[in-house]
PDB file of C-alpha atoms in Angstrom:
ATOM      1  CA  UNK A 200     110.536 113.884 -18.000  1.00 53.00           C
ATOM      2  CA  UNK A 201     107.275 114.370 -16.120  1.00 58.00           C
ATOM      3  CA  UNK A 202     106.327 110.962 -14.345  1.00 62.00           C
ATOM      4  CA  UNK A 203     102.613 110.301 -14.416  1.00 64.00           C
ATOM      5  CA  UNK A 204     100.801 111.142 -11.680  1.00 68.00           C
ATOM      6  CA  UNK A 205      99.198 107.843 -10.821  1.00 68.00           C
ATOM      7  CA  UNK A 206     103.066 106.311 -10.010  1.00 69.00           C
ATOM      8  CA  UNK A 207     103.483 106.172  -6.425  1.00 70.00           C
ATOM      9  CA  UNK A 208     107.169 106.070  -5.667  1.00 68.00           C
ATOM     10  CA  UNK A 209     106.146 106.581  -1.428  1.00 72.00           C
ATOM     11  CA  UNK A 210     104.374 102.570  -2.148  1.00 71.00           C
ATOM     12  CA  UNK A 211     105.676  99.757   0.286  1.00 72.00           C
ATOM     13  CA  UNK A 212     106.722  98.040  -3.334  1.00 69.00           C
ATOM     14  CA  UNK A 213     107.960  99.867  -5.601  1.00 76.00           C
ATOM     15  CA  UNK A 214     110.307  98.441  -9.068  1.00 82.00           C
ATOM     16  CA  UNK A 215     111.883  99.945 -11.918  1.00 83.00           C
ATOM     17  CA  UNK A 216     112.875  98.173 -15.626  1.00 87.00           C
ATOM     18  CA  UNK A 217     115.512  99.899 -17.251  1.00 90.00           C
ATOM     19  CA  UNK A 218     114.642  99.524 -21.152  1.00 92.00           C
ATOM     20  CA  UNK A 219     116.501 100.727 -24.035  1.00 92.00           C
ATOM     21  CA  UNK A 220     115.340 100.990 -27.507  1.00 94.00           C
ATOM     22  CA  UNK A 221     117.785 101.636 -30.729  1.00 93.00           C
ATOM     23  CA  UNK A 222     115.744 103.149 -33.914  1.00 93.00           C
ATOM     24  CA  UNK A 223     118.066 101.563 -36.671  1.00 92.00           C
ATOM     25  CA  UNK A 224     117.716 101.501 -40.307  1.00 92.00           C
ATOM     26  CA  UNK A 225     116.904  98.047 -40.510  1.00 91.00           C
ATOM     27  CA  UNK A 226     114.246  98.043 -37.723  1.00 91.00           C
ATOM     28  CA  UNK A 227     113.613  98.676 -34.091  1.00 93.00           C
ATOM     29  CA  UNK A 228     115.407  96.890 -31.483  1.00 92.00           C
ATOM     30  CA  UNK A 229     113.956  97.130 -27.772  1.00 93.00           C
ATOM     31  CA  UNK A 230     115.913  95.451 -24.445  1.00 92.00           C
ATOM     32  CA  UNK A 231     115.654  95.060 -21.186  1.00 90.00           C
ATOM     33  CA  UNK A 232     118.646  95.722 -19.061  1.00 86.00           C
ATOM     34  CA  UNK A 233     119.908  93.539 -15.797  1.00 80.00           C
ATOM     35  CA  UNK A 234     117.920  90.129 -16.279  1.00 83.00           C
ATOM     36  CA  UNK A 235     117.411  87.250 -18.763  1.00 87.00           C
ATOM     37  CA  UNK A 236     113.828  86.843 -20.477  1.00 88.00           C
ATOM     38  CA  UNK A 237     111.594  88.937 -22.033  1.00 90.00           C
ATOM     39  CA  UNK A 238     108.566  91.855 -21.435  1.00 91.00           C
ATOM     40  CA  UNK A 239     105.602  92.641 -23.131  1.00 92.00           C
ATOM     41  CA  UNK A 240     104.249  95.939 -22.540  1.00 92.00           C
ATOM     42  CA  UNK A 241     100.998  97.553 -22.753  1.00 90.00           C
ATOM     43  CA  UNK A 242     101.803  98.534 -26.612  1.00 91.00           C
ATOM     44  CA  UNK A 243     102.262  95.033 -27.324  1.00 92.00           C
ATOM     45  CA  UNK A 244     106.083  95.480 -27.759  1.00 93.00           C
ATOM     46  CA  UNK A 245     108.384  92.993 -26.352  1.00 93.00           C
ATOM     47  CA  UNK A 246     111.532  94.225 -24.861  1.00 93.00           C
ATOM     48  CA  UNK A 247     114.468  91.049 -24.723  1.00 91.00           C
ATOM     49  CA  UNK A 248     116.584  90.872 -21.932  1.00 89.00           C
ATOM     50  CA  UNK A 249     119.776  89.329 -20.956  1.00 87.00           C
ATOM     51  CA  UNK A 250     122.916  89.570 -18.644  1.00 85.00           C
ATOM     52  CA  UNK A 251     125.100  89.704 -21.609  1.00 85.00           C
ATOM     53  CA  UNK A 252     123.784  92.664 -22.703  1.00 86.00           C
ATOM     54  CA  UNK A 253     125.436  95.814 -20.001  1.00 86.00           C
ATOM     55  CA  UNK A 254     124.925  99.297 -20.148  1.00 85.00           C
ATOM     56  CA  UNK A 255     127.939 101.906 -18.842  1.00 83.00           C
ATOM     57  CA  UNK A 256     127.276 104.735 -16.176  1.00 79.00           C
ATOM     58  CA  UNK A 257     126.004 107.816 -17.194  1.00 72.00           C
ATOM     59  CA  UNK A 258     129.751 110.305 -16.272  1.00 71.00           C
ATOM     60  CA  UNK A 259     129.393 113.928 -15.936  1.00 68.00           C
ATOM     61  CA  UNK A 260     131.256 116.076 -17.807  1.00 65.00           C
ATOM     62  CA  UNK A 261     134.487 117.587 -16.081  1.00 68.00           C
ATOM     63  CA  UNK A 262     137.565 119.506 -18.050  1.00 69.00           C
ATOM     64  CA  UNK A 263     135.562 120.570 -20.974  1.00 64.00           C
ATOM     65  CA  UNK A 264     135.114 116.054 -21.672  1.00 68.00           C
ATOM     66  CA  UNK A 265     131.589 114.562 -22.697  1.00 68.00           C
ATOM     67  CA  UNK A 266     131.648 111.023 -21.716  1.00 75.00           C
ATOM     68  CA  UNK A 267     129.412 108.461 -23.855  1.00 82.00           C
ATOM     69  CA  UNK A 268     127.315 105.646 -22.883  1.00 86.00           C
ATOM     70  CA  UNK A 269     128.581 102.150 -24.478  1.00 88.00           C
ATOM     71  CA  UNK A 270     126.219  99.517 -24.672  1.00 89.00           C
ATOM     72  CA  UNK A 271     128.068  96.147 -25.307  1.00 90.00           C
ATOM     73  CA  UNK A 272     127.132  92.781 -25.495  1.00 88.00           C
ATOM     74  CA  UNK A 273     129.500  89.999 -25.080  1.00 87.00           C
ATOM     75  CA  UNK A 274     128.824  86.409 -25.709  1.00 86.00           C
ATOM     76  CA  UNK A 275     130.852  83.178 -26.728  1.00 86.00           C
ATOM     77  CA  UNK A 276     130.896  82.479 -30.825  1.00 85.00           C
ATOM     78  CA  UNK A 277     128.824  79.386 -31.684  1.00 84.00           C
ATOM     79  CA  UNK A 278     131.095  77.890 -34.396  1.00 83.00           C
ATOM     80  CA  UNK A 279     128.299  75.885 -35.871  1.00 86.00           C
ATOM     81  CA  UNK A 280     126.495  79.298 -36.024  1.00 86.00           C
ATOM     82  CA  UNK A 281     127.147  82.250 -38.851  1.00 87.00           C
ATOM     83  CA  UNK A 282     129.495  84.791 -37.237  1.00 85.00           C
ATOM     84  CA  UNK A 283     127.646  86.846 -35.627  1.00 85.00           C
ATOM     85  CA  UNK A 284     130.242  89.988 -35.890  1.00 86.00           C
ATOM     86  CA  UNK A 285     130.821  89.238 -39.145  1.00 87.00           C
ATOM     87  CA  UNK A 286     126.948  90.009 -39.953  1.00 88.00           C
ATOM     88  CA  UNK A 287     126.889  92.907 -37.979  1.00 88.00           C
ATOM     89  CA  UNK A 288     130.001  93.948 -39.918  1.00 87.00           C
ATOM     90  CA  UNK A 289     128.352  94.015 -43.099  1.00 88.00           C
ATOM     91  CA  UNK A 290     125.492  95.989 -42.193  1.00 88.00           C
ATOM     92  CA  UNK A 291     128.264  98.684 -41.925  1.00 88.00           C
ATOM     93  CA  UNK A 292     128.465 102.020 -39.611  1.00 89.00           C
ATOM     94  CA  UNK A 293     125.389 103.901 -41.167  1.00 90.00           C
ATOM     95  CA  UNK A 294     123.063 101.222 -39.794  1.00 91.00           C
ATOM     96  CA  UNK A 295     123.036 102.997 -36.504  1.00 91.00           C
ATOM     97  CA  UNK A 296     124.680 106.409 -37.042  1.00 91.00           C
ATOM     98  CA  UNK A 297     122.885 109.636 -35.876  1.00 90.00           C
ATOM     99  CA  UNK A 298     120.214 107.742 -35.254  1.00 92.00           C
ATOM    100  CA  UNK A 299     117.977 107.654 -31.508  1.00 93.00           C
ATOM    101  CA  UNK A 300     118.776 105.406 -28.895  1.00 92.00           C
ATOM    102  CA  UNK A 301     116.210 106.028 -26.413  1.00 93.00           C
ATOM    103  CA  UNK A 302     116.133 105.086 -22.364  1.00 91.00           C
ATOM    104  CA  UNK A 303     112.747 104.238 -20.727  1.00 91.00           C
ATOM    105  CA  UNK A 304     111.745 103.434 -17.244  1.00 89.00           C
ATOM    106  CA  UNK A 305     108.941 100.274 -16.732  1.00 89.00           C
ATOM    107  CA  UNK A 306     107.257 101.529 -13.056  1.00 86.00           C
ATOM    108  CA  UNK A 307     106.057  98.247 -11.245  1.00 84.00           C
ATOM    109  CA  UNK A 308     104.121  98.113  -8.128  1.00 80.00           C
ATOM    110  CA  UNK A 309     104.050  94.634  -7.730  1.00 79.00           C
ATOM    111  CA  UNK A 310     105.773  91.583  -9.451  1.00 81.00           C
ATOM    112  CA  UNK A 311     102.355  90.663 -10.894  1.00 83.00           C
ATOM    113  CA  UNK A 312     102.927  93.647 -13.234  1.00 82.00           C
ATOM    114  CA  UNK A 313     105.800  91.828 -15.217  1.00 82.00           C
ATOM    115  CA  UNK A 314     103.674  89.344 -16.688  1.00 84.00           C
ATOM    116  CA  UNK A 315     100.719  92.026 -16.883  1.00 86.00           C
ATOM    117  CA  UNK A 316     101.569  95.828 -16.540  1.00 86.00           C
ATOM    118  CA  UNK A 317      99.581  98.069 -15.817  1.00 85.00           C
ATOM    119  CA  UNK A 318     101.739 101.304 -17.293  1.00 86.00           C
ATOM    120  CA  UNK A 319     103.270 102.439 -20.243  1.00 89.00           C
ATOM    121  CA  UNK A 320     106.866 102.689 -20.597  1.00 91.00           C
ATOM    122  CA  UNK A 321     107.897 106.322 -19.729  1.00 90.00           C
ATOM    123  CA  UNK A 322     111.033 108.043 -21.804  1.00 90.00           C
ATOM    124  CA  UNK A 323     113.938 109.381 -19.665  1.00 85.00           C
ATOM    125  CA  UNK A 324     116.131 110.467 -22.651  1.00 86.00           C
ATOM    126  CA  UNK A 325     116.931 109.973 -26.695  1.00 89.00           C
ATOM    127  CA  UNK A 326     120.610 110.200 -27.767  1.00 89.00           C
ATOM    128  CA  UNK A 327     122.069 109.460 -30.977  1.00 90.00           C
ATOM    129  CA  UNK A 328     123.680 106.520 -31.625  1.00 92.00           C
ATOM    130  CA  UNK A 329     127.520 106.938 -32.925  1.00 90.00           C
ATOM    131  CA  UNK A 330     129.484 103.970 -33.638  1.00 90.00           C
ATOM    132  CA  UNK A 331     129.821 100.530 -33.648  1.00 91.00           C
ATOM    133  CA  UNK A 332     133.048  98.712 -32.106  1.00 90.00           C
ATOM    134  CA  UNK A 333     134.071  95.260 -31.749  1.00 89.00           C
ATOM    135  CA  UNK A 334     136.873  93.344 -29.934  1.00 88.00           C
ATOM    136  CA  UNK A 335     137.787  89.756 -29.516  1.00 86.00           C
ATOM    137  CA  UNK A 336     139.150  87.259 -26.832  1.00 84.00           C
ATOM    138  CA  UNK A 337     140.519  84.037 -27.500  1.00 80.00           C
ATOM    139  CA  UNK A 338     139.653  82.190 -29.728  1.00 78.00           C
ATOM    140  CA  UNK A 339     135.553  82.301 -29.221  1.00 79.00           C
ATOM    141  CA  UNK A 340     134.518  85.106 -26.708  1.00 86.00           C
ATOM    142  CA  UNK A 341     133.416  88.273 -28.647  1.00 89.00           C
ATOM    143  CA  UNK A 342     132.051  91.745 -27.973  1.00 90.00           C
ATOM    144  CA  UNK A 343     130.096  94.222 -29.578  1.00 91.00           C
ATOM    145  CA  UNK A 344     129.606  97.627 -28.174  1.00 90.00           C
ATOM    146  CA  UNK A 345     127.649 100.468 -29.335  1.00 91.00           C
ATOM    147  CA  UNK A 346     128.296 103.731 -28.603  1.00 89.00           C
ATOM    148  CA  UNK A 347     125.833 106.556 -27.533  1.00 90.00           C
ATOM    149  CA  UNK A 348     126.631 110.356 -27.121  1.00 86.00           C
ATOM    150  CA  UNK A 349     126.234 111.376 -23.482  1.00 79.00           C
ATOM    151  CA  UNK A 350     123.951 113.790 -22.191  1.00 74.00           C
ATOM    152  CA  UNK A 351     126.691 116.221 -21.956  1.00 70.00           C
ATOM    153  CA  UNK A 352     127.662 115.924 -25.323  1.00 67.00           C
ATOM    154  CA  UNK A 353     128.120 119.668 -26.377  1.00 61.00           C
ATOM    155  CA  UNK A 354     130.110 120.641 -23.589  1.00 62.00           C
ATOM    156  CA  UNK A 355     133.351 119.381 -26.005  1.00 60.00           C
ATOM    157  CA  UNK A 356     132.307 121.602 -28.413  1.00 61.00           C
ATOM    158  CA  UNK A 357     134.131 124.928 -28.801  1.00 62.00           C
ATOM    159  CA  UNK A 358     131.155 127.479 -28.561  1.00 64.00           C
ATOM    160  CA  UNK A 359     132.348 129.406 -31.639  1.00 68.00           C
ATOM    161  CA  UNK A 360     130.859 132.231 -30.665  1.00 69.00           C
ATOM    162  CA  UNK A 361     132.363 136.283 -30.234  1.00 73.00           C
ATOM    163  CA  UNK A 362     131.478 138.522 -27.229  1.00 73.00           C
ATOM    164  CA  UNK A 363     129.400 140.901 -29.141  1.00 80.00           C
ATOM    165  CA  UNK A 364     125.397 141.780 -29.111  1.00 85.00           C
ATOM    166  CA  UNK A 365     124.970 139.687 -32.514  1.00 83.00           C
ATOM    167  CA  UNK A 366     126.163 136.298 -30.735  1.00 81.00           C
ATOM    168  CA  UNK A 367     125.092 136.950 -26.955  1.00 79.00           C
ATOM    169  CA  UNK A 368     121.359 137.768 -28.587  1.00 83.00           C
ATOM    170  CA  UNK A 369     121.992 133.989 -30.691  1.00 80.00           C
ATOM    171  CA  UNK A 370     122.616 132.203 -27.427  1.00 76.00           C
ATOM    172  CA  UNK A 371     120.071 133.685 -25.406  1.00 79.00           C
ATOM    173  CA  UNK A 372     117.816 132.251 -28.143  1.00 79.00           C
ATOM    174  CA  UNK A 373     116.178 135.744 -29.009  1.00 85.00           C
ATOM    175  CA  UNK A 374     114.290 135.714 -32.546  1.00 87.00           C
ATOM    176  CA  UNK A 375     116.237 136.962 -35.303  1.00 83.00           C
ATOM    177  CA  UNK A 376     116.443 141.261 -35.557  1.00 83.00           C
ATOM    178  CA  UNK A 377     116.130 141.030 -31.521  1.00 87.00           C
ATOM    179  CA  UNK A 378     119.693 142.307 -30.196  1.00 86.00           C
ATOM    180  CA  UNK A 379     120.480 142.115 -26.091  1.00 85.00           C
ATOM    181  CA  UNK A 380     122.418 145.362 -25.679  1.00 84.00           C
ATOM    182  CA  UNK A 381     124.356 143.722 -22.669  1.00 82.00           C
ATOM    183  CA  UNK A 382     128.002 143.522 -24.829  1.00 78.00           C
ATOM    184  CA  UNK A 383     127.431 146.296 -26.554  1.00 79.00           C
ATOM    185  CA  UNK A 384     130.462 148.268 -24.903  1.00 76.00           C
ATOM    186  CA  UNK A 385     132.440 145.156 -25.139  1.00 77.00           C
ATOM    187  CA  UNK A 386     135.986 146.004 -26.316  1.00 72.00           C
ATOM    188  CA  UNK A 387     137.542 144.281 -29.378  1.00 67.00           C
ATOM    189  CA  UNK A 388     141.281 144.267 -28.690  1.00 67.00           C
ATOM    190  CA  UNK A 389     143.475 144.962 -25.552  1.00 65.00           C
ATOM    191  CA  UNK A 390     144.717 147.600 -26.467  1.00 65.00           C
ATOM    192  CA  UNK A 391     142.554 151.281 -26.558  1.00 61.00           C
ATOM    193  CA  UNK A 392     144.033 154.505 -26.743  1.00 65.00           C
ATOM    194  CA  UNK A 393     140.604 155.647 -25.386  1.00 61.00           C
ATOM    195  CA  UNK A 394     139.882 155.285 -22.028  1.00 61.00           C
ATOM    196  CA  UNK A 395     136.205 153.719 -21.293  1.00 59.00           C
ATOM    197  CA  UNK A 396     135.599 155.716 -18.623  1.00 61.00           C
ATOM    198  CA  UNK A 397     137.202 158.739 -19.218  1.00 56.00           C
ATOM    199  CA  UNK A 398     140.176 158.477 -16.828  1.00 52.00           C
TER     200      UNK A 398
END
């Protein structure tokens, strides 16, 4: 991400909104993380926030793991209200799967700026969206979480790959009929009754 040169992040007042925005199949939903109320941008967009609404930490990966972001939002269950689980329910899985979730950053330089910005909102990242989970506690307090690949997702991936020129040349990205000679001496079992060097 390349901030904008006009942001000024030296300034003697200087905030940050954190703003997420999940392209579903019934529509796009945009939030505002940390606070209650609501922002308009410059787009005309309004972003709804509220402190039931949380947002994990971003983990790096360690021991070959790729740890996701969950978003969750838990809330008590209006009983004179429709079930709001049970609605999200029906909507099923594919509402959200493989679909972007994307994380912007709304610069301020003064508080003035909520009401009336003066910037766009700038994208930090887009991961896909993976599954939906809920849990309950009691007999009214319910949660739904969302979660979102990490941005160390393929590091749990086997590389499925061999050491030979073929699949060094694929991961080095050359174009196809390009081959990077570097494994080309590479042996293919442990055993060789042929000495590489000659001794």
């Amino acid at each position: 991400m390349t901030m904008p040169s006009e942001y000024d992040f030296r300034s003697e007042n200087v905030g940050i909104i954190n703003l997420i925005e999940l392209d579903t199949t019934v529509g796009v939903f945009r939030f505002l993380l940390g606070d209650d109320g609501w922002f308009k941008d410059l787009a005309g967009n309004v972003w709804v926030g509220s402190r039931l609404i949380s947002c994990s930490e971003v983990e790096f990966s360690i021991n070959g793991s790729a740890p996701g972001i969950e978003l969750g939002l838990t809330f008590i269950q209006d009983p004179d209200e429709p079930d709001l689980i049970s609605e999200v329910r029906a909507l099923g899985n594919d509402v959200i799967k493989d679909r972007e979730a994307r994380f912007l950053i709304q610069y301020l330089e003064a508080m003035s700026e909520f009401f009336r910005p003066v910037y766009q909102p700038q994208l930090l990242t887009k991961r896909k969206m993976v599954n939906l989970g809920y849990s309950f506690e009691g007999p009214q307090i319910r949660r739904i979480s969302l979660q979102v690949e990490g941005p160390f997702n393929l590091r749990a991936k086997p590389v499925g790959g061999r050491y030979n020129t073929a699949d060094h040349s694929r991961r080095l990205g050359l174009p196809s009929g390009v081959i990077n000679p570097s494994l080309e001496y590479m042996p293919v079992h442990g055993v060789d009754e042929q000495s590489l060097f000659g001794l």
